[in-house]
Short mmCIF file of C-alpha atoms and ligand atoms in Angstrom, two decimals:
data_model
loop_
_atom_site.label_atom_id
_atom_site.label_comp_id
_atom_site.label_asym_id
_atom_site.label_seq_id
_atom_site.Cartn_x
_atom_site.Cartn_y
_atom_site.Cartn_z
CA MET A 1 295.39 -12.75 -84.11
CA PRO A 2 294.39 -10.33 -86.87
CA GLN A 3 295.04 -11.56 -90.38
CA ARG A 4 298.44 -10.58 -91.64
CA LYS A 5 298.73 -7.76 -94.11
CA THR A 6 299.29 -8.54 -97.72
CA THR A 7 300.42 -7.09 -100.97
CA ARG A 8 301.62 -8.40 -104.32
CA GLN A 9 304.98 -9.78 -105.32
CA PRO A 10 306.02 -11.30 -108.63
CA LYS A 11 305.61 -15.03 -108.39
CA THR A 12 307.86 -17.85 -109.38
CA ILE A 13 306.26 -21.22 -109.78
CA GLY A 14 307.48 -24.48 -108.33
CA LEU A 15 306.88 -26.41 -111.53
CA SER A 16 306.97 -29.85 -110.06
CA LEU A 17 304.59 -28.91 -107.24
CA ILE A 18 301.84 -27.14 -109.09
CA LYS A 19 299.00 -29.23 -110.34
CA ARG A 20 295.73 -27.66 -111.42
CA SER A 21 293.16 -29.67 -109.53
CA LYS A 22 290.27 -29.25 -107.16
CA SER A 23 290.49 -28.59 -103.47
CA GLU A 24 291.93 -31.85 -102.10
CA GLU A 25 295.63 -31.22 -101.91
CA PHE A 26 295.08 -27.75 -100.53
CA ASP A 27 292.74 -28.81 -97.75
CA ARG A 28 295.76 -29.69 -95.68
CA LYS A 29 297.41 -26.30 -95.86
CA ALA A 30 294.26 -24.25 -96.04
CA THR A 31 294.80 -22.42 -92.82
CA SER A 32 298.53 -21.95 -93.09
CA HIS A 33 298.32 -18.44 -94.43
CA ALA A 34 300.32 -17.64 -97.51
CA PRO A 35 303.22 -15.26 -96.96
CA ARG A 36 301.69 -11.86 -97.20
CA HIS A 37 303.19 -8.48 -96.96
CA GLN A 38 302.42 -4.85 -96.26
CA ARG A 39 299.29 -3.23 -97.62
CA ASN A 40 300.06 0.41 -98.15
CA ALA A 41 299.91 3.11 -100.74
CA SER A 42 303.51 2.52 -101.84
CA THR A 43 302.57 -0.95 -103.11
CA HIS A 44 301.04 0.64 -106.18
CA GLN A 45 302.50 -0.97 -109.29
CA ARG A 46 302.47 0.49 -112.73
CA ILE A 47 300.55 -1.38 -115.39
CA VAL A 48 302.49 -1.31 -118.64
CA GLU A 49 300.65 -0.27 -121.76
CA THR A 50 302.46 -1.51 -124.86
CA SER A 51 301.35 -0.10 -128.16
CA VAL A 52 303.42 -2.24 -130.54
CA ILE A 53 302.81 -5.92 -131.03
CA TYR A 54 305.88 -7.02 -132.90
CA SER A 55 306.03 -10.74 -133.40
CA LYS A 56 303.92 -13.81 -133.71
CA GLU A 57 306.47 -16.28 -135.06
CA GLU A 58 307.20 -19.06 -132.61
CA THR A 59 310.68 -20.52 -132.30
CA LEU A 60 310.46 -21.94 -128.82
CA ALA A 61 310.68 -25.70 -128.35
CA THR A 62 308.68 -27.71 -125.86
CA VAL A 63 308.44 -26.15 -122.41
CA ILE A 64 307.00 -27.27 -119.11
CA SER A 65 303.83 -25.50 -118.05
CA PRO A 66 303.09 -24.54 -114.43
CA TRP A 67 300.98 -27.66 -114.19
CA GLY A 68 303.95 -29.86 -114.93
CA ASP A 69 302.85 -30.82 -118.44
CA ALA A 70 305.12 -30.57 -121.45
CA GLU A 71 303.66 -27.91 -123.73
CA ARG A 72 304.59 -26.80 -127.18
CA ALA A 73 304.26 -23.05 -127.48
CA GLN A 74 301.58 -22.09 -129.99
CA GLY A 75 302.96 -18.70 -130.88
CA HIS A 76 304.16 -15.60 -129.17
CA VAL A 77 303.17 -12.03 -128.71
CA ASN A 78 305.98 -9.69 -127.81
CA GLN A 79 307.84 -11.33 -124.94
CA TYR A 80 305.00 -13.75 -124.15
CA HIS A 81 304.98 -17.33 -125.42
CA ILE A 82 301.46 -18.68 -125.75
CA LEU A 83 301.35 -22.14 -124.20
CA LYS A 84 297.77 -23.36 -123.91
CA ASP A 85 294.14 -22.39 -123.51
CA ILE A 86 292.92 -21.84 -119.96
CA GLY A 87 289.35 -20.88 -120.68
CA THR A 88 286.92 -18.82 -122.67
CA GLY A 89 285.03 -15.75 -121.54
CA SER A 90 282.59 -13.31 -123.10
CA TYR A 91 285.41 -11.29 -124.63
CA GLY A 92 287.46 -14.18 -126.01
CA ARG A 93 290.08 -16.76 -125.07
CA VAL A 94 292.23 -16.80 -121.95
CA VAL A 95 295.60 -18.49 -122.53
CA LEU A 96 298.58 -19.43 -120.41
CA VAL A 97 301.68 -17.47 -121.43
CA ARG A 98 305.26 -17.29 -120.26
CA SER A 99 307.33 -14.14 -120.39
CA ASP A 100 310.83 -14.27 -121.85
CA GLN A 101 311.76 -11.27 -119.77
CA THR A 102 310.65 -12.44 -116.34
CA GLY A 103 310.45 -16.21 -116.88
CA LEU A 104 307.08 -16.05 -115.13
CA TYR A 105 303.72 -17.42 -116.24
CA TYR A 106 300.67 -15.25 -116.77
CA ALA A 107 297.08 -15.54 -117.92
CA CYS A 108 296.48 -13.61 -121.13
CA LYS A 109 292.99 -12.52 -122.11
CA ILE A 110 292.82 -12.19 -125.88
CA ILE A 111 290.12 -9.77 -126.95
CA SER A 112 289.26 -9.65 -130.62
CA LYS A 113 287.89 -6.29 -131.69
CA SER A 114 286.19 -7.80 -134.73
CA ARG A 115 284.60 -10.51 -132.57
CA LEU A 116 283.36 -7.87 -130.17
CA ARG A 117 281.95 -5.96 -133.09
CA ARG A 118 280.06 -9.02 -134.31
CA LYS A 119 278.92 -10.04 -130.86
CA PHE A 120 277.45 -6.68 -130.09
CA ARG A 121 275.99 -6.39 -133.54
CA PHE A 122 277.63 -3.09 -134.13
CA MET A 123 278.45 -4.33 -137.63
CA PRO A 124 277.00 -6.95 -139.95
CA ALA A 125 278.08 -10.43 -138.89
CA GLN A 126 278.20 -11.96 -142.36
CA PRO A 127 280.83 -11.03 -144.89
CA GLY A 128 279.06 -9.55 -147.85
CA GLY A 129 276.17 -8.37 -145.69
CA PRO A 130 275.00 -4.77 -145.72
CA SER A 131 277.95 -2.62 -144.77
CA LEU A 132 278.15 0.56 -142.73
CA PRO A 133 279.65 3.71 -144.23
CA ALA A 134 283.39 4.10 -143.56
CA THR A 135 282.91 7.06 -141.22
CA GLN A 136 280.47 5.08 -139.09
CA LYS A 137 282.87 2.11 -138.96
CA THR A 138 285.63 4.35 -137.66
CA CYS A 139 283.27 5.70 -135.06
CA ILE A 140 282.33 2.18 -133.95
CA ASP A 141 285.98 1.14 -133.77
CA ASP A 142 286.68 4.16 -131.61
CA GLU A 143 283.83 3.19 -129.32
CA ILE A 144 285.04 -0.39 -128.98
CA MET A 145 288.54 0.80 -128.21
CA ALA A 146 287.26 3.32 -125.72
CA THR A 147 285.21 0.61 -123.99
CA ILE A 148 288.17 -1.71 -123.62
CA LYS A 149 290.48 1.07 -122.51
CA ARG A 150 288.02 2.23 -119.91
CA GLU A 151 287.63 -1.30 -118.57
CA VAL A 152 291.41 -1.45 -118.34
CA ALA A 153 291.32 1.81 -116.39
CA VAL A 154 288.94 0.21 -113.90
CA LEU A 155 291.16 -2.83 -113.52
CA LYS A 156 294.20 -0.61 -113.04
CA LYS A 157 292.57 1.02 -110.09
CA LEU A 158 291.58 -2.29 -108.56
CA SER A 159 294.70 -4.29 -109.34
CA MET A 160 296.53 -3.14 -106.26
CA HIS A 161 294.58 -5.29 -103.86
CA PRO A 162 295.86 -8.80 -103.01
CA ASN A 163 292.38 -10.30 -103.28
CA ILE A 164 291.64 -8.90 -106.72
CA VAL A 165 293.10 -10.42 -109.88
CA ASN A 166 296.09 -8.35 -110.92
CA LEU A 167 296.40 -6.80 -114.38
CA VAL A 168 300.07 -6.55 -115.38
CA GLU A 169 300.21 -5.30 -118.94
CA VAL A 170 298.03 -4.44 -121.89
CA LEU A 171 299.30 -5.04 -125.42
CA ASP A 172 297.36 -3.02 -127.91
CA ASP A 173 298.48 -2.19 -131.40
CA ALA A 174 296.14 -0.10 -133.54
CA LYS A 175 297.08 -2.25 -136.55
CA GLU A 176 296.14 -5.48 -134.77
CA ASP A 177 292.72 -7.00 -134.30
CA ASN A 178 293.59 -8.50 -130.91
CA ILE A 179 294.17 -6.77 -127.62
CA TYR A 180 296.12 -8.81 -125.08
CA MET A 181 295.51 -8.26 -121.38
CA ILE A 182 298.18 -9.91 -119.25
CA PHE A 183 297.10 -10.90 -115.74
CA ASP A 184 299.00 -12.53 -112.92
CA LEU A 185 298.28 -16.21 -113.18
CA CYS A 186 295.94 -17.76 -110.64
CA GLU A 187 297.46 -21.21 -110.93
CA TYR A 188 294.57 -23.17 -109.48
CA GLY A 189 291.87 -21.47 -111.49
CA PRO A 190 288.31 -21.12 -110.13
CA VAL A 191 287.97 -21.96 -106.46
CA MET A 192 285.04 -24.27 -107.27
CA GLU A 193 283.07 -25.05 -110.43
CA ILE A 194 279.34 -25.47 -110.05
CA THR A 195 277.35 -27.56 -112.51
CA ILE A 196 273.62 -27.99 -112.02
CA GLY A 197 272.86 -31.56 -110.97
CA GLN A 198 276.52 -32.48 -110.43
CA PRO A 199 277.56 -31.38 -106.95
CA ALA A 200 281.24 -30.54 -106.41
CA ARG A 201 283.16 -31.77 -103.38
CA PRO A 202 282.25 -29.38 -100.54
CA PHE A 203 284.98 -27.61 -98.57
CA SER A 204 285.45 -28.10 -94.86
CA GLU A 205 284.19 -25.14 -92.82
CA GLU A 206 287.78 -24.24 -92.05
CA LEU A 207 288.73 -24.05 -95.73
CA ALA A 208 285.50 -22.25 -96.62
CA ARG A 209 286.25 -19.67 -93.92
CA LYS A 210 289.74 -19.05 -95.26
CA TYR A 211 288.51 -18.49 -98.82
CA PHE A 212 285.48 -16.52 -97.68
CA ARG A 213 287.64 -14.13 -95.67
CA ASP A 214 289.82 -13.51 -98.73
CA VAL A 215 286.75 -12.64 -100.80
CA VAL A 216 285.32 -10.41 -98.06
CA LEU A 217 288.51 -8.32 -98.07
CA GLY A 218 288.48 -8.06 -101.87
CA LEU A 219 284.80 -7.14 -101.87
CA GLU A 220 285.25 -4.57 -99.12
CA TYR A 221 287.91 -2.94 -101.28
CA LEU A 222 285.65 -3.00 -104.36
CA HIS A 223 282.79 -1.38 -102.47
CA TYR A 224 285.22 1.13 -101.00
CA LYS A 225 286.15 2.00 -104.58
CA ARG A 226 282.43 2.31 -105.31
CA ILE A 227 282.28 -0.68 -107.56
CA ILE A 228 279.60 -3.35 -107.40
CA HIS A 229 280.87 -6.62 -108.82
CA ARG A 230 277.40 -7.98 -109.76
CA ASP A 231 278.63 -11.42 -110.71
CA LEU A 232 280.18 -12.97 -107.62
CA LYS A 233 280.20 -16.76 -107.89
CA PRO A 234 282.76 -19.51 -107.28
CA GLU A 235 283.83 -19.52 -110.96
CA ASN A 236 284.83 -15.86 -110.73
CA LEU A 237 287.00 -16.45 -107.67
CA LEU A 238 290.46 -17.60 -108.68
CA ARG A 239 293.09 -19.29 -106.52
CA THR A 240 296.78 -18.46 -106.65
CA ALA A 241 299.67 -20.86 -106.01
CA GLU A 242 299.84 -19.37 -102.51
CA ASN A 243 296.24 -20.46 -101.97
CA VAL A 244 294.96 -16.91 -101.88
CA VAL A 245 291.57 -16.29 -103.47
CA GLN A 246 291.21 -13.32 -105.81
CA ILE A 247 288.08 -11.79 -107.31
CA GLY A 248 288.11 -11.69 -111.12
CA ASP A 249 285.88 -10.92 -114.09
CA PHE A 250 284.64 -7.34 -113.89
CA GLY A 251 282.75 -7.59 -117.16
CA ILE A 252 279.42 -6.45 -115.75
CA SER A 253 280.54 -4.44 -112.74
CA HIS A 254 278.75 -1.25 -111.86
CA MET A 255 280.19 2.01 -110.61
CA PHE A 256 278.22 4.11 -108.18
CA ASP A 257 278.58 7.61 -106.85
CA GLU A 258 278.89 8.43 -103.20
CA GLY A 259 275.43 8.72 -101.70
CA ASP A 260 273.57 6.96 -104.49
CA ASP A 261 274.34 3.36 -103.60
CA GLU A 262 270.98 3.00 -101.84
CA GLU A 263 268.65 1.42 -104.37
CA GLY A 264 270.64 3.14 -107.13
CA MET A 265 271.75 0.35 -109.43
CA PRO A 266 269.72 -0.40 -112.55
CA ASN A 267 268.23 -3.88 -112.60
CA ASN A 268 269.36 -5.16 -115.99
CA LYS A 269 269.58 -8.80 -114.89
CA ASN A 270 273.09 -9.37 -116.14
CA GLY A 271 274.41 -11.62 -113.37
CA SER A 272 274.26 -15.41 -113.34
CA PRO A 273 270.67 -16.38 -112.39
CA LEU A 274 271.81 -18.96 -109.79
CA TYR A 275 273.38 -16.16 -107.75
CA CYS A 276 270.70 -13.50 -108.30
CA PRO A 277 268.88 -12.13 -105.25
CA PRO A 278 265.06 -12.14 -105.18
CA GLU A 279 264.84 -8.39 -105.76
CA ALA A 280 266.80 -8.81 -109.04
CA CYS A 281 264.60 -11.74 -110.10
CA LEU A 282 261.51 -9.58 -109.76
CA GLY A 283 260.95 -7.83 -113.06
CA GLU A 284 259.17 -4.89 -111.45
CA THR A 285 262.20 -3.86 -109.37
CA ARG A 286 264.01 -1.28 -111.48
CA LYS A 287 266.64 -0.07 -109.06
CA LEU A 288 268.66 -2.23 -106.74
CA ASN A 289 270.92 -1.76 -103.77
CA GLY A 290 274.18 -2.92 -105.34
CA LYS A 291 275.98 -3.74 -102.10
CA SER A 292 273.09 -5.92 -100.92
CA LEU A 293 273.09 -7.67 -104.28
CA ASP A 294 276.79 -8.54 -103.93
CA ILE A 295 276.16 -9.79 -100.38
CA TRP A 296 273.43 -12.15 -101.57
CA SER A 297 275.68 -13.55 -104.33
CA LEU A 298 278.48 -13.96 -101.81
CA GLY A 299 276.02 -15.80 -99.53
CA VAL A 300 275.11 -18.20 -102.35
CA THR A 301 278.84 -18.61 -103.02
CA LEU A 302 279.48 -19.47 -99.37
CA TYR A 303 276.60 -21.95 -99.53
CA CYS A 304 278.28 -23.55 -102.57
CA PHE A 305 281.59 -23.77 -100.71
CA VAL A 306 280.10 -26.00 -98.01
CA HIS A 307 277.48 -27.89 -100.06
CA GLY A 308 279.13 -28.17 -103.49
CA ARG A 309 275.92 -26.92 -105.12
CA CYS A 310 273.64 -23.88 -105.13
CA PRO A 311 270.71 -23.51 -102.72
CA TRP A 312 268.28 -23.34 -105.63
CA GLU A 313 268.98 -25.06 -108.92
CA ASP A 314 266.86 -25.40 -112.03
CA GLU A 315 267.65 -25.39 -115.74
CA SER A 316 264.69 -23.07 -116.32
CA VAL A 317 265.49 -19.48 -115.38
CA VAL A 318 261.81 -18.74 -114.79
CA GLU A 319 261.44 -21.64 -112.35
CA LEU A 320 264.74 -20.78 -110.71
CA CYS A 321 263.60 -17.19 -110.14
CA ARG A 322 260.29 -18.44 -108.73
CA MET A 323 262.16 -20.60 -106.22
CA ILE A 324 264.61 -17.85 -105.25
CA VAL A 325 261.74 -15.44 -104.61
CA ASN A 326 259.36 -17.83 -102.83
CA GLU A 327 261.21 -20.75 -101.33
CA SER A 328 263.52 -21.08 -98.38
CA PHE A 329 266.71 -23.10 -98.69
CA ALA A 330 267.85 -26.21 -96.86
CA VAL A 331 271.22 -26.33 -95.13
CA SER A 332 273.23 -29.42 -94.29
CA ASP A 333 272.73 -30.68 -90.71
CA THR A 334 276.45 -31.03 -90.32
CA LEU A 335 277.10 -27.28 -90.50
CA SER A 336 277.89 -25.34 -87.34
CA ASP A 337 275.11 -23.13 -85.96
CA THR A 338 277.19 -20.02 -86.57
CA LEU A 339 277.62 -20.83 -90.25
CA LYS A 340 273.90 -21.56 -90.64
CA ASP A 341 273.17 -18.21 -89.02
CA LEU A 342 275.50 -16.37 -91.41
CA LEU A 343 273.98 -18.09 -94.46
CA TYR A 344 270.46 -17.14 -93.38
CA ARG A 345 271.52 -13.55 -92.79
CA MET A 346 273.31 -13.23 -96.13
CA MET A 347 270.47 -14.85 -98.06
CA GLU A 348 267.77 -12.80 -96.33
CA LYS A 349 265.17 -12.20 -99.00
CA ASN A 350 264.49 -8.62 -98.00
CA PRO A 351 267.58 -6.62 -99.03
CA LYS A 352 266.83 -4.04 -96.33
CA ASN A 353 267.25 -6.70 -93.63
CA ARG A 354 270.22 -8.42 -95.23
CA ILE A 355 273.50 -8.42 -93.32
CA GLN A 356 276.15 -6.01 -94.63
CA LEU A 357 279.93 -6.30 -94.86
CA PRO A 358 280.80 -4.55 -91.55
CA GLN A 359 278.63 -7.05 -89.65
CA ILE A 360 279.92 -9.97 -91.70
CA LYS A 361 283.48 -9.06 -90.75
CA VAL A 362 282.68 -9.42 -87.05
CA HIS A 363 280.31 -12.39 -87.35
CA ALA A 364 281.18 -15.30 -85.03
CA TRP A 365 281.66 -17.78 -87.88
CA VAL A 366 283.92 -15.46 -89.85
CA THR A 367 286.10 -14.64 -86.85
CA ASN A 368 286.07 -18.23 -85.61
CA ASN A 369 284.29 -17.14 -82.43
CA GLY A 370 286.53 -14.12 -82.02
CA LYS A 371 289.79 -16.08 -82.29
CA GLU A 372 290.65 -14.69 -85.75
CA PRO A 373 289.42 -11.08 -86.06
CA MET A 374 289.50 -9.63 -89.55
CA MET A 375 291.65 -6.67 -90.44
CA SER A 376 289.98 -3.29 -90.19
CA THR A 377 288.63 -1.39 -93.18
CA ASP A 378 291.38 1.20 -92.68
CA GLU A 379 294.05 -1.47 -92.98
CA ASN A 380 292.35 -3.17 -95.90
CA CYS A 381 291.57 -0.10 -97.98
CA VAL A 382 294.72 1.98 -97.84
CA PHE A 383 295.76 1.83 -101.45
CA GLU A 384 296.30 4.78 -103.74
CA ASP A 385 293.55 7.33 -103.57
CA VAL A 386 291.48 8.12 -106.61
CA THR A 387 290.21 11.64 -107.04
CA GLU A 388 286.55 12.38 -107.59
CA GLU A 389 287.47 13.72 -111.01
CA GLU A 390 289.32 10.55 -112.00
CA VAL A 391 286.39 8.45 -110.94
CA ALA A 392 283.92 10.60 -112.80
CA GLN A 393 286.00 10.68 -115.95
CA ALA A 394 287.48 7.21 -116.06
CA PHE A 395 285.13 4.90 -114.22
CA ARG A 396 281.54 5.80 -114.49
CA PRO A 397 281.29 6.10 -118.27
CA ALA A 398 283.28 2.88 -118.56
CA MET A 399 281.04 0.85 -116.37
CA MET A 400 277.88 2.24 -117.85
CA PHE A 401 279.07 1.52 -121.34
CA VAL A 402 280.34 -1.93 -120.46
CA ASN A 403 276.98 -2.68 -118.86
CA LYS A 404 275.26 -1.57 -121.99
CA ILE A 405 277.26 -3.70 -124.37
CA MET A 406 277.26 -6.64 -122.00
CA SER A 407 273.49 -6.62 -121.78
CA LYS A 408 273.31 -6.39 -125.56
CA PHE A 409 275.66 -9.33 -125.80
CA LYS A 410 273.84 -11.35 -123.15
CA SER A 411 270.50 -10.87 -124.85
CA SER A 412 271.95 -11.81 -128.24
CA GLN A 413 273.54 -14.86 -126.59
CA ASP A 414 270.20 -15.82 -124.97
CA TYR A 415 268.66 -15.49 -128.37
CA GLU A 416 271.33 -17.68 -129.96
CA ASP A 417 271.09 -20.22 -127.12
CA ALA A 418 267.32 -20.46 -127.42
N1 ATP B 1 294.31 -14.66 -114.03
C1 ATP B 1 293.83 -15.87 -114.34
N2 ATP B 1 294.48 -16.98 -113.93
C2 ATP B 1 293.99 -18.20 -114.23
N3 ATP B 1 292.85 -18.42 -114.92
C3 ATP B 1 292.18 -17.35 -115.34
C4 ATP B 1 292.61 -16.02 -115.09
N4 ATP B 1 291.71 -15.15 -115.61
C5 ATP B 1 290.75 -15.90 -116.18
N5 ATP B 1 291.02 -17.23 -116.04
C6 ATP B 1 290.21 -18.34 -116.51
O1 ATP B 1 289.85 -18.09 -117.86
C7 ATP B 1 288.48 -18.36 -118.07
C8 ATP B 1 287.81 -17.19 -118.76
O2 ATP B 1 287.85 -16.09 -117.90
P1 ATP B 1 287.07 -14.74 -118.18
O3 ATP B 1 287.21 -13.87 -116.98
O4 ATP B 1 287.49 -14.18 -119.48
O5 ATP B 1 285.61 -15.17 -118.44
P2 ATP B 1 284.50 -15.91 -117.61
O6 ATP B 1 284.47 -15.41 -116.21
O7 ATP B 1 284.63 -17.39 -117.74
O8 ATP B 1 283.24 -15.55 -118.45
P3 ATP B 1 282.41 -14.21 -118.56
O9 ATP B 1 283.36 -13.11 -118.89
O10 ATP B 1 281.51 -14.55 -119.68
O11 ATP B 1 281.71 -14.05 -117.25
C9 ATP B 1 287.87 -18.70 -116.74
O12 ATP B 1 287.62 -20.07 -116.73
C10 ATP B 1 288.90 -18.37 -115.72
O13 ATP B 1 288.95 -19.39 -114.77
#
């Protein structure tokens, strides 16, 4: 049977049932598909942009978080009570919040403009250091704001798909340092967390297939929207309470124009090295085929799903790159032949010979030997159309600029880490 169609619905959380943990308790219900609904253009939801942040005083008493723990709210922003930290990303903290209006829980990404400024070295990091003229500061602030707004524009366009993390609201007050991006909560967090030298518990093939198929649909939609994710890895795949996997973190995504996806993406080595294809490891390769790059990273991700570790691991990036370029990888004997075949095809070192999404969707392992065909591209990619003009104006400059500041940040981080 083809996979059922899906779309988004506001979620309520069974507080007593939800525990943030690894895969175990979901193994059982992995293949009982979450209730999904129609994918069509009318599913488009409006993302609210709120320009006044009006309160940070907290009056709320102890509440119960979606994970069943008693939490004392740390503060609130507009209708959202801040409950606890979920994680930290390049842009700042991600916190669990609960909305007074809907009673629902969300993940809130808190982006500090001043932190961004420091991170990207647009302005002096130390108070009392050499200062920029006021006009230049204003210009920099405008640029930072424009960057964030454009990234929001990208997310808006992508947020309609059930396998892409959904942006709900953006709170941005010109008088405030912080921008708050409210996302639907993915209650179970990253699908798997990979630490070098400490293998995670591998998924069964059945569970891996379920999650992999979710990601394939999300990735097909991204590529359809001419966006290369560039940083696919288990940590950037988040699981909802319905056990649906969604692609998140578009911090280093790349936008391409129709016709220039072949070898058209600049090789600025922003992705996580463990998931980098050989062509991106090779310094001399300046332009990459973005779709092939995402396929390789997805192949490494699938390998992680069933091994609990990456095919090549080394603390040294130089050694890691050497292995990725020169060495083959070992697969577990227990894997089915069809899965081994798919892994070899996805992690084919020559990007020109690497399997692409249309073939992946009909591969015997993915379809469980034809018993579970995947939905067609037409069914999967039927969301609101974006005009060429919108793409040119809203997306491309955004992604290029984000890439630029991300690479600046990454290199300054490398420098600080060294
Ligand atoms: N919608 C969400 N639901 C649940 N957890 C989330 C959500 N969005 C992000 N997180 C968690 O918050 C943490 C930070 O996420 P974020 O996307 O900001 O950065 P990252 O992917 O960790 O890092 P980077 O941006 O540097 O690649 C991650 O651990 C992620 O699991």
